[in-house]
PDB file of C-alpha atoms in Angstrom:
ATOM      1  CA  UNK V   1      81.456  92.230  89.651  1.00  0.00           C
ATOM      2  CA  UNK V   2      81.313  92.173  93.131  1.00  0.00           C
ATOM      3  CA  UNK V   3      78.493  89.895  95.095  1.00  0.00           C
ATOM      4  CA  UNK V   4      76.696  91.241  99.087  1.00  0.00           C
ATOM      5  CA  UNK V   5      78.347  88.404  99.914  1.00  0.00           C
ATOM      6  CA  UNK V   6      81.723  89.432  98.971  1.00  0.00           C
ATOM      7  CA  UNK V   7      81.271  92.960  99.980  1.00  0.00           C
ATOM      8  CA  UNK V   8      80.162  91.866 103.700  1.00  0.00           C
ATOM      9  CA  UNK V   9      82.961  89.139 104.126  1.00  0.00           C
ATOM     10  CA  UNK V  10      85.355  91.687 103.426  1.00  0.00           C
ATOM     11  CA  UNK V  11      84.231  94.442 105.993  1.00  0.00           C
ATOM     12  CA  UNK V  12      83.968  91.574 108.615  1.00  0.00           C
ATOM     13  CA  UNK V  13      87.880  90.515 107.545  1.00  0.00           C
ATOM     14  CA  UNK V  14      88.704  93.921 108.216  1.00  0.00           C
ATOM     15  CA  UNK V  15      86.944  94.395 111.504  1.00  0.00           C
ATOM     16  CA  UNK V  16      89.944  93.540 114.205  1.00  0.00           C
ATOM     17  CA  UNK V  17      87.184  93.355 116.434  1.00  0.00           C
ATOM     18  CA  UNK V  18      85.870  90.668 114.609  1.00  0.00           C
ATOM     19  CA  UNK V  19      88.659  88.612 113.652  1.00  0.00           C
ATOM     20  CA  UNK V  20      90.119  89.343 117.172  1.00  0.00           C
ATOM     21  CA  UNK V  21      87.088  86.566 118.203  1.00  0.00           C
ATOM     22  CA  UNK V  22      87.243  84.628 115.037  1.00  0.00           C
ATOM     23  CA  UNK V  23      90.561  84.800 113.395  1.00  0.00           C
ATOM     24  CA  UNK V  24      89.440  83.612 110.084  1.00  0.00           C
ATOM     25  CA  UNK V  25      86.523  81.512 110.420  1.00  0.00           C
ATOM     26  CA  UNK V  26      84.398  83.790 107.973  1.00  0.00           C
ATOM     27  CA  UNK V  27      82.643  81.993 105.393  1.00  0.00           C
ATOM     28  CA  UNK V  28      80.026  82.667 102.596  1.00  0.00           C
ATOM     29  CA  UNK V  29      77.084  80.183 102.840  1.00  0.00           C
ATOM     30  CA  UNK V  30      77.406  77.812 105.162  1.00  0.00           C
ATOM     31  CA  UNK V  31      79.605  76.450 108.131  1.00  0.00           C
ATOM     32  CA  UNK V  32      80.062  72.132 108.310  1.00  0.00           C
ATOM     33  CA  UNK V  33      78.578  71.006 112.043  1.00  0.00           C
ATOM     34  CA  UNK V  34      82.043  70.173 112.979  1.00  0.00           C
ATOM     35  CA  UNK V  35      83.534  73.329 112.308  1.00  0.00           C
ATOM     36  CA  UNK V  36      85.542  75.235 115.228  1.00  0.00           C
ATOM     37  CA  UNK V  37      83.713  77.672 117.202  1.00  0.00           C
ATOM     38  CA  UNK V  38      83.223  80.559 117.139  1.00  0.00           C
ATOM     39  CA  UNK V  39      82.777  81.725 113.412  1.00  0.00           C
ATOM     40  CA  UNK V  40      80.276  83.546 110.987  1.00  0.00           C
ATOM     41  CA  UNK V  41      78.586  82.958 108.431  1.00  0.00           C
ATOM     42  CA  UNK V  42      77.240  85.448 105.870  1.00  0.00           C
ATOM     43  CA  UNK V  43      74.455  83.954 103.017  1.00  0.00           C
ATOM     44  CA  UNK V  44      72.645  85.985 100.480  1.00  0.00           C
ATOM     45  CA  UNK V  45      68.938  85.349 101.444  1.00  0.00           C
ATOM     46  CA  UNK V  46      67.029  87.481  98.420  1.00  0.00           C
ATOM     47  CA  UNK V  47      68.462  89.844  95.450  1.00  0.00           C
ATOM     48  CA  UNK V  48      66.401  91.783  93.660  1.00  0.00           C
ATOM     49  CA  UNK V  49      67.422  94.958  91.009  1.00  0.00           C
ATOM     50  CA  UNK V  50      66.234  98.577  90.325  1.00  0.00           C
ATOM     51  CA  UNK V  51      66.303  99.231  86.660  1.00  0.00           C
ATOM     52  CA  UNK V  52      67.335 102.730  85.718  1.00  0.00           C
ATOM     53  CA  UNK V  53      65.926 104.279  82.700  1.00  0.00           C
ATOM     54  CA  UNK V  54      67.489 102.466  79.942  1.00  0.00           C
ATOM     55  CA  UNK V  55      66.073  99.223  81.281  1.00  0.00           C
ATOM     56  CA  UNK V  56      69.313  97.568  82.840  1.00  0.00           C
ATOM     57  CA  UNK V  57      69.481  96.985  86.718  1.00  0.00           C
ATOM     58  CA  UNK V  58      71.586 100.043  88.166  1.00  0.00           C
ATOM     59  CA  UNK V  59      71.478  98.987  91.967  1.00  0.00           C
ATOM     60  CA  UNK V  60      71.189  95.199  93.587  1.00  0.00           C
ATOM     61  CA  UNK V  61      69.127  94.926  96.905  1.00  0.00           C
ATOM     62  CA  UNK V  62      69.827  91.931  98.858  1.00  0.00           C
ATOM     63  CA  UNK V  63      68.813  90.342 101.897  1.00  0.00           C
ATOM     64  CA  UNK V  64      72.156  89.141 103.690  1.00  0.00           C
ATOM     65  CA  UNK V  65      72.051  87.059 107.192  1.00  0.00           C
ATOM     66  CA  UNK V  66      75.521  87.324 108.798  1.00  0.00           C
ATOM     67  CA  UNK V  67      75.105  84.699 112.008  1.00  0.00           C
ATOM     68  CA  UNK V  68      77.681  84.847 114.391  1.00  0.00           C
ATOM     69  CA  UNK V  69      78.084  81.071 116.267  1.00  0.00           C
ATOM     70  CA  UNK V  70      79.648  80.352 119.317  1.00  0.00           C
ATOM     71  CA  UNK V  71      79.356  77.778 122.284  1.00  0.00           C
ATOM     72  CA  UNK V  72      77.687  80.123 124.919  1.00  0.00           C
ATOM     73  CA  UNK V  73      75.331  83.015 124.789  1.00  0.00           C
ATOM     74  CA  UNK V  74      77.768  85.928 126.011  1.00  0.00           C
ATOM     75  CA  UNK V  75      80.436  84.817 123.012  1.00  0.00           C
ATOM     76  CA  UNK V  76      77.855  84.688 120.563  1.00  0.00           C
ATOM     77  CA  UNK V  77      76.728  88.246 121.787  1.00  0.00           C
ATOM     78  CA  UNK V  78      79.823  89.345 121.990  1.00  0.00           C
ATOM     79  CA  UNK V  79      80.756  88.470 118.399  1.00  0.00           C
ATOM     80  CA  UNK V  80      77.654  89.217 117.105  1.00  0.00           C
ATOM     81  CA  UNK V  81      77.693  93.093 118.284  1.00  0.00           C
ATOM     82  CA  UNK V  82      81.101  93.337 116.956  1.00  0.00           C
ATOM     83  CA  UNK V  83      79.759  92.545 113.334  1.00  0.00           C
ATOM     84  CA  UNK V  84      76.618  94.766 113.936  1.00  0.00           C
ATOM     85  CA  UNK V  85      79.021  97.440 114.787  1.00  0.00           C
ATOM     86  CA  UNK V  86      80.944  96.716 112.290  1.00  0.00           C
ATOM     87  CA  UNK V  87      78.357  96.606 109.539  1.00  0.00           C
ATOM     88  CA  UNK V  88      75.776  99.088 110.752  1.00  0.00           C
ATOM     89  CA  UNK V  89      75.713 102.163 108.055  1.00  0.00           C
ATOM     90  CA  UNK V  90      78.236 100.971 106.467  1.00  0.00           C
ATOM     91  CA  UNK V  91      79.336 102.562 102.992  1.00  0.00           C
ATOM     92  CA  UNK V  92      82.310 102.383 100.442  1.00  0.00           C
ATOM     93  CA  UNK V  93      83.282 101.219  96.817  1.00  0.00           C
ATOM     94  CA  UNK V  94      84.753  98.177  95.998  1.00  0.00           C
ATOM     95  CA  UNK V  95      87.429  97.659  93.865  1.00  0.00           C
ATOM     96  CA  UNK V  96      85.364  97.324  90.660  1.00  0.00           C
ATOM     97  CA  UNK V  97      84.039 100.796  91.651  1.00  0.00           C
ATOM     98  CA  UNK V  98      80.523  99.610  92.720  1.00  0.00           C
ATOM     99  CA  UNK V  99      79.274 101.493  95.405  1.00  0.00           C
ATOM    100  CA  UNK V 100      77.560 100.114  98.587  1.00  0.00           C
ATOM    101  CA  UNK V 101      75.511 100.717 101.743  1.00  0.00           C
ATOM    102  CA  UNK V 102      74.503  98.440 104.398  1.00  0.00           C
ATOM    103  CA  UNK V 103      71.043  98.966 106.638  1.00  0.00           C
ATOM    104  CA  UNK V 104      71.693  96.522 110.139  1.00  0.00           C
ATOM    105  CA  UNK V 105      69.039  95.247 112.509  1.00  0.00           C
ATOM    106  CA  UNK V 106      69.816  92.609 115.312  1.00  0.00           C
ATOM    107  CA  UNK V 107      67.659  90.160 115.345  1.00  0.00           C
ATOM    108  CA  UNK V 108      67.179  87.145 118.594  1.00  0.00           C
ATOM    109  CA  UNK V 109      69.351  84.266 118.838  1.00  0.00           C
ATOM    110  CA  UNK V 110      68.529  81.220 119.368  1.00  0.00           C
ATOM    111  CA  UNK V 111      69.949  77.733 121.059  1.00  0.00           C
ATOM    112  CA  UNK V 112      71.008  74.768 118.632  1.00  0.00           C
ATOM    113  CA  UNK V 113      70.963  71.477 120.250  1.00  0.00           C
ATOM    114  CA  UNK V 114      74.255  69.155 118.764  1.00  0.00           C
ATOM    115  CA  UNK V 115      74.003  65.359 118.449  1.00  0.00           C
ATOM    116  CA  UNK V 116      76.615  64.630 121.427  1.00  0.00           C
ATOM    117  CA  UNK V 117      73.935  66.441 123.613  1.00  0.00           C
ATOM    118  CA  UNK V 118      75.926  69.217 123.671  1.00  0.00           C
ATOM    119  CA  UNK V 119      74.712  72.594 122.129  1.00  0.00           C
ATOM    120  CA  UNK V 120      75.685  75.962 120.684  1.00  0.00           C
ATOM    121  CA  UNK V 121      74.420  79.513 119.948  1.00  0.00           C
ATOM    122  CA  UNK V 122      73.462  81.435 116.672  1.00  0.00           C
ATOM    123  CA  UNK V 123      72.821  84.864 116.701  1.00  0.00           C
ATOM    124  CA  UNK V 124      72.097  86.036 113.503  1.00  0.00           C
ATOM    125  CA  UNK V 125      72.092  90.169 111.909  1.00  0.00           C
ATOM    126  CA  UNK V 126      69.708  90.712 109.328  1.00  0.00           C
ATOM    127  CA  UNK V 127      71.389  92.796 106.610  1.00  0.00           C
ATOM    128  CA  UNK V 128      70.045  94.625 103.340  1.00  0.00           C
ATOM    129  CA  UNK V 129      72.879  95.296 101.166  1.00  0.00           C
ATOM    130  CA  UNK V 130      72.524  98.289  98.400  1.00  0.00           C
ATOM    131  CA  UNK V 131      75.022  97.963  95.796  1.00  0.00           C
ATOM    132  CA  UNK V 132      75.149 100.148  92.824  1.00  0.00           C
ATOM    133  CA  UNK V 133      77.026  99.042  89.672  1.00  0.00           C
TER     134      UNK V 133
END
């Protein structure tokens, strides 16, 4: 069984535009403050199911934040358009044969100040995932 998670990881692995910026520095969850920039992160904020008629969930519908994190505003941008683009509408089956669709909205980034004094820029896409089993 496939999670959002795993589903959205593994249209970002597959976006050359993407890992053109981040190689592989695509994680589920989190990202430690020391890790190198730039990267992404994609965390499942909410899941709820649709039961069909014989009472068992048919469809998940999550809430997935993909944030895109870079040392300057342009990179962030930059990266984070090429996971909107690559995301936006986005439909298929995984390999369990559980189909999915992806709704995108951009949402603002914002500055994160660093310990050193130095800082660095989120800019996070708010996802809902649709993923029938």
């Amino acid at each position: 069984m496939s999670t959002p998670e795993h589903v959205v990881v593994g249209l970002l692995d597959a976006a050359s535009a993407v890992t053109d910026i981040v190689s592989t520095r695509i994680s589920a969850g989190y990202r430690e403050q020391a890790d190198e920039l730039p990267c992404v992160t994609v965390e499942t904020e909410s899941m709820d199911g649709d039961d069909n008629l014989t009472g068992s969930t048919s469809i998940d519908i999550a809430s997935v934040e993909v944030v895109s994190y870079a040392t300057t505003y342009a990179s962030a941008s930059t990266l984070a358009t090429a996971c909107y683009e690559a995301l936006k509408g986005a439909t298929g089956s995984t390999a369990q044969s559980e189909i999915y669709s992806i709704a995108a909205t951009h949402s603002g980034a914002a500055i994160v100040p660093v310990a050193d004094g130095t800082y660095f820029v989120s800019y996070p896409i708010a996802l809902t995932v649709y993923l029938e089993r």
